[in-house]
């Protein structure tokens, strides 16, 4: 038996030296200490040893067993340490390498342009007014002098939410709300989103932005309106040709529209300006006496003007964008150009 134990010890040493990973070691442990392992086989043989020698041999087997287990443990610790060390070496980070710069975000072109327009109107003495996009029918139509069955209601195709609520079709709702909430002199502008249930084309969308402007005081005249709009166009474009032509809106009298030379085709005609060389950018006029009354203001004492401009149309002309849909598609190749 002594020989067998010595043989097993040298066999174990050889196999232990060959083990290269913690899984090799586990296999080794099972080979020696499993139910059919070499130690178990020795224990079986112990039964046939002379009973007088059995305690001594049994102790030797136990000692071998303990030394095997402790050697397996030692090697296991050593292997785990070196496995961790090589993993750390492989995953080492060089913190001195230059970082990757994430692309810088910026405001959407419409937001940035709105900010520019807001600065211009602030510089002209107007202050910001805000109003709801989900609006009562009254502030979008009836209070603005659209008669119940007047065909003018069809001028702006509407997204109705219920019998009495809608998505505002223009920013003129804020005009009426502001007249109700302030006393003259009132000099304000209302930027924001508006919604129209109409066909989308290169120059028209169902969602776009307007800026409403209005001034109410004693003695405000059409000449004041024209001078204000001309100053605005000069501040925005520098030199640009603008033409005013009479138009109809139920909430102004008289009413007019302003066209700017189409800078996309330089006035020679294109699909954006429908081959006219001009692009309509705003509606305006003297606030109708009925609207002043609905706003709680005496039309005998006060008069006022108002305009509503299309933000996308102005930016299209300035930046030579030939399709309004690009502003809503948010393709970064387009957005990066601003
Ligand atoms: C109005 O919305 C009036 N509320 C403007 C107004 C205010 C008149 C105060 C008088 C006094 P209109 O529907 O024409 O008017 O729209 C005004 C501007 O919005 C147009 O000149 C145009 O520049 C822009 N616009 C109108 N419809 C669209 C559309 N579908 N897509 C993009 N821009 C549009």
JSON list of C-alpha atoms in Angstrom, two decimals, residues 155-156 170 172 175 210-213 220-230 232-233 242-260 279-288 304-310 313:
[
{"chain": "A", "resi": 155, "resn": "UNK", "atom": "CA", "xyz": [-61.13, 80.02, -45.35]},
{"chain": "A", "resi": 156, "resn": "UNK", "atom": "CA", "xyz": [-59.26, 78.10, -42.65]},
{"chain": "A", "resi": 170, "resn": "UNK", "atom": "CA", "xyz": [-54.26, 81.08, -36.38]},
{"chain": "A", "resi": 172, "resn": "UNK", "atom": "CA", "xyz": [-55.45, 85.67, -33.76]},
{"chain": "A", "resi": 175, "resn": "UNK", "atom": "CA", "xyz": [-55.15, 88.86, -30.03]},
{"chain": "A", "resi": 210, "resn": "UNK", "atom": "CA", "xyz": [-47.39, 82.28, -36.95]},
{"chain": "A", "resi": 211, "resn": "UNK", "atom": "CA", "xyz": [-46.58, 85.48, -35.15]},
{"chain": "A", "resi": 212, "resn": "UNK", "atom": "CA", "xyz": [-49.57, 87.69, -34.44]},
{"chain": "A", "resi": 213, "resn": "UNK", "atom": "CA", "xyz": [-48.83, 91.33, -33.69]},
{"chain": "A", "resi": 220, "resn": "UNK", "atom": "CA", "xyz": [-53.64, 104.26, -34.36]},
{"chain": "A", "resi": 221, "resn": "UNK", "atom": "CA", "xyz": [-53.86, 104.39, -38.16]},
{"chain": "A", "resi": 222, "resn": "UNK", "atom": "CA", "xyz": [-53.26, 102.28, -41.27]},
{"chain": "A", "resi": 223, "resn": "UNK", "atom": "CA", "xyz": [-50.15, 104.40, -41.91]},
{"chain": "A", "resi": 224, "resn": "UNK", "atom": "CA", "xyz": [-48.77, 103.23, -38.53]},
{"chain": "A", "resi": 225, "resn": "UNK", "atom": "CA", "xyz": [-49.38, 99.61, -39.55]},
{"chain": "A", "resi": 226, "resn": "UNK", "atom": "CA", "xyz": [-47.61, 99.99, -42.89]},
{"chain": "A", "resi": 227, "resn": "UNK", "atom": "CA", "xyz": [-44.67, 101.83, -41.31]},
{"chain": "A", "resi": 228, "resn": "UNK", "atom": "CA", "xyz": [-44.33, 99.12, -38.64]},
{"chain": "A", "resi": 229, "resn": "UNK", "atom": "CA", "xyz": [-44.41, 96.30, -41.18]},
{"chain": "A", "resi": 230, "resn": "UNK", "atom": "CA", "xyz": [-41.91, 98.07, -43.46]},
{"chain": "A", "resi": 232, "resn": "UNK", "atom": "CA", "xyz": [-39.93, 94.87, -39.61]},
{"chain": "A", "resi": 233, "resn": "UNK", "atom": "CA", "xyz": [-39.10, 93.75, -43.18]},
{"chain": "A", "resi": 242, "resn": "UNK", "atom": "CA", "xyz": [-42.50, 94.13, -50.42]},
{"chain": "A", "resi": 243, "resn": "UNK", "atom": "CA", "xyz": [-45.94, 94.78, -51.85]},
{"chain": "A", "resi": 244, "resn": "UNK", "atom": "CA", "xyz": [-49.20, 95.32, -49.97]},
{"chain": "A", "resi": 245, "resn": "UNK", "atom": "CA", "xyz": [-52.53, 94.42, -51.57]},
{"chain": "A", "resi": 246, "resn": "UNK", "atom": "CA", "xyz": [-56.08, 94.69, -50.25]},
{"chain": "A", "resi": 247, "resn": "UNK", "atom": "CA", "xyz": [-57.54, 91.50, -48.80]},
{"chain": "A", "resi": 248, "resn": "UNK", "atom": "CA", "xyz": [-60.39, 90.30, -46.61]},
{"chain": "A", "resi": 249, "resn": "UNK", "atom": "CA", "xyz": [-60.36, 88.94, -43.06]},
{"chain": "A", "resi": 250, "resn": "UNK", "atom": "CA", "xyz": [-63.57, 89.22, -40.94]},
{"chain": "A", "resi": 251, "resn": "UNK", "atom": "CA", "xyz": [-61.61, 90.58, -37.97]},
{"chain": "A", "resi": 252, "resn": "UNK", "atom": "CA", "xyz": [-60.04, 93.60, -39.72]},
{"chain": "A", "resi": 253, "resn": "UNK", "atom": "CA", "xyz": [-61.37, 96.48, -41.77]},
{"chain": "A", "resi": 254, "resn": "UNK", "atom": "CA", "xyz": [-59.68, 97.35, -44.05]},
{"chain": "A", "resi": 255, "resn": "UNK", "atom": "CA", "xyz": [-57.62, 94.20, -44.55]},
{"chain": "A", "resi": 256, "resn": "UNK", "atom": "CA", "xyz": [-54.47, 93.60, -46.56]},
{"chain": "A", "resi": 257, "resn": "UNK", "atom": "CA", "xyz": [-51.84, 91.00, -47.37]},
{"chain": "A", "resi": 258, "resn": "UNK", "atom": "CA", "xyz": [-48.10, 91.47, -47.79]},
{"chain": "A", "resi": 259, "resn": "UNK", "atom": "CA", "xyz": [-46.03, 89.67, -50.40]},
{"chain": "A", "resi": 260, "resn": "UNK", "atom": "CA", "xyz": [-42.22, 89.56, -50.49]},
{"chain": "A", "resi": 279, "resn": "UNK", "atom": "CA", "xyz": [-44.64, 84.94, -51.83]},
{"chain": "A", "resi": 280, "resn": "UNK", "atom": "CA", "xyz": [-47.49, 85.86, -49.49]},
{"chain": "A", "resi": 281, "resn": "UNK", "atom": "CA", "xyz": [-46.07, 86.10, -45.98]},
{"chain": "A", "resi": 282, "resn": "UNK", "atom": "CA", "xyz": [-48.69, 87.85, -43.84]},
{"chain": "A", "resi": 283, "resn": "UNK", "atom": "CA", "xyz": [-52.24, 89.12, -43.44]},
{"chain": "A", "resi": 284, "resn": "UNK", "atom": "CA", "xyz": [-52.95, 92.37, -41.61]},
{"chain": "A", "resi": 285, "resn": "UNK", "atom": "CA", "xyz": [-55.39, 95.24, -41.18]},
{"chain": "A", "resi": 286, "resn": "UNK", "atom": "CA", "xyz": [-57.13, 97.64, -38.82]},
{"chain": "A", "resi": 287, "resn": "UNK", "atom": "CA", "xyz": [-58.83, 95.69, -36.00]},
{"chain": "A", "resi": 288, "resn": "UNK", "atom": "CA", "xyz": [-62.58, 95.50, -36.66]},
{"chain": "A", "resi": 304, "resn": "UNK", "atom": "CA", "xyz": [-55.74, 99.33, -33.47]},
{"chain": "A", "resi": 305, "resn": "UNK", "atom": "CA", "xyz": [-53.94, 97.31, -36.09]},
{"chain": "A", "resi": 306, "resn": "UNK", "atom": "CA", "xyz": [-53.00, 93.63, -36.23]},
{"chain": "A", "resi": 307, "resn": "UNK", "atom": "CA", "xyz": [-50.99, 91.28, -38.42]},
{"chain": "A", "resi": 308, "resn": "UNK", "atom": "CA", "xyz": [-50.41, 87.54, -38.59]},
{"chain": "A", "resi": 309, "resn": "UNK", "atom": "CA", "xyz": [-47.27, 86.33, -40.36]},
{"chain": "A", "resi": 310, "resn": "UNK", "atom": "CA", "xyz": [-46.22, 82.87, -41.52]},
{"chain": "A", "resi": 313, "resn": "UNK", "atom": "CA", "xyz": [-42.72, 81.13, -45.36]}
]
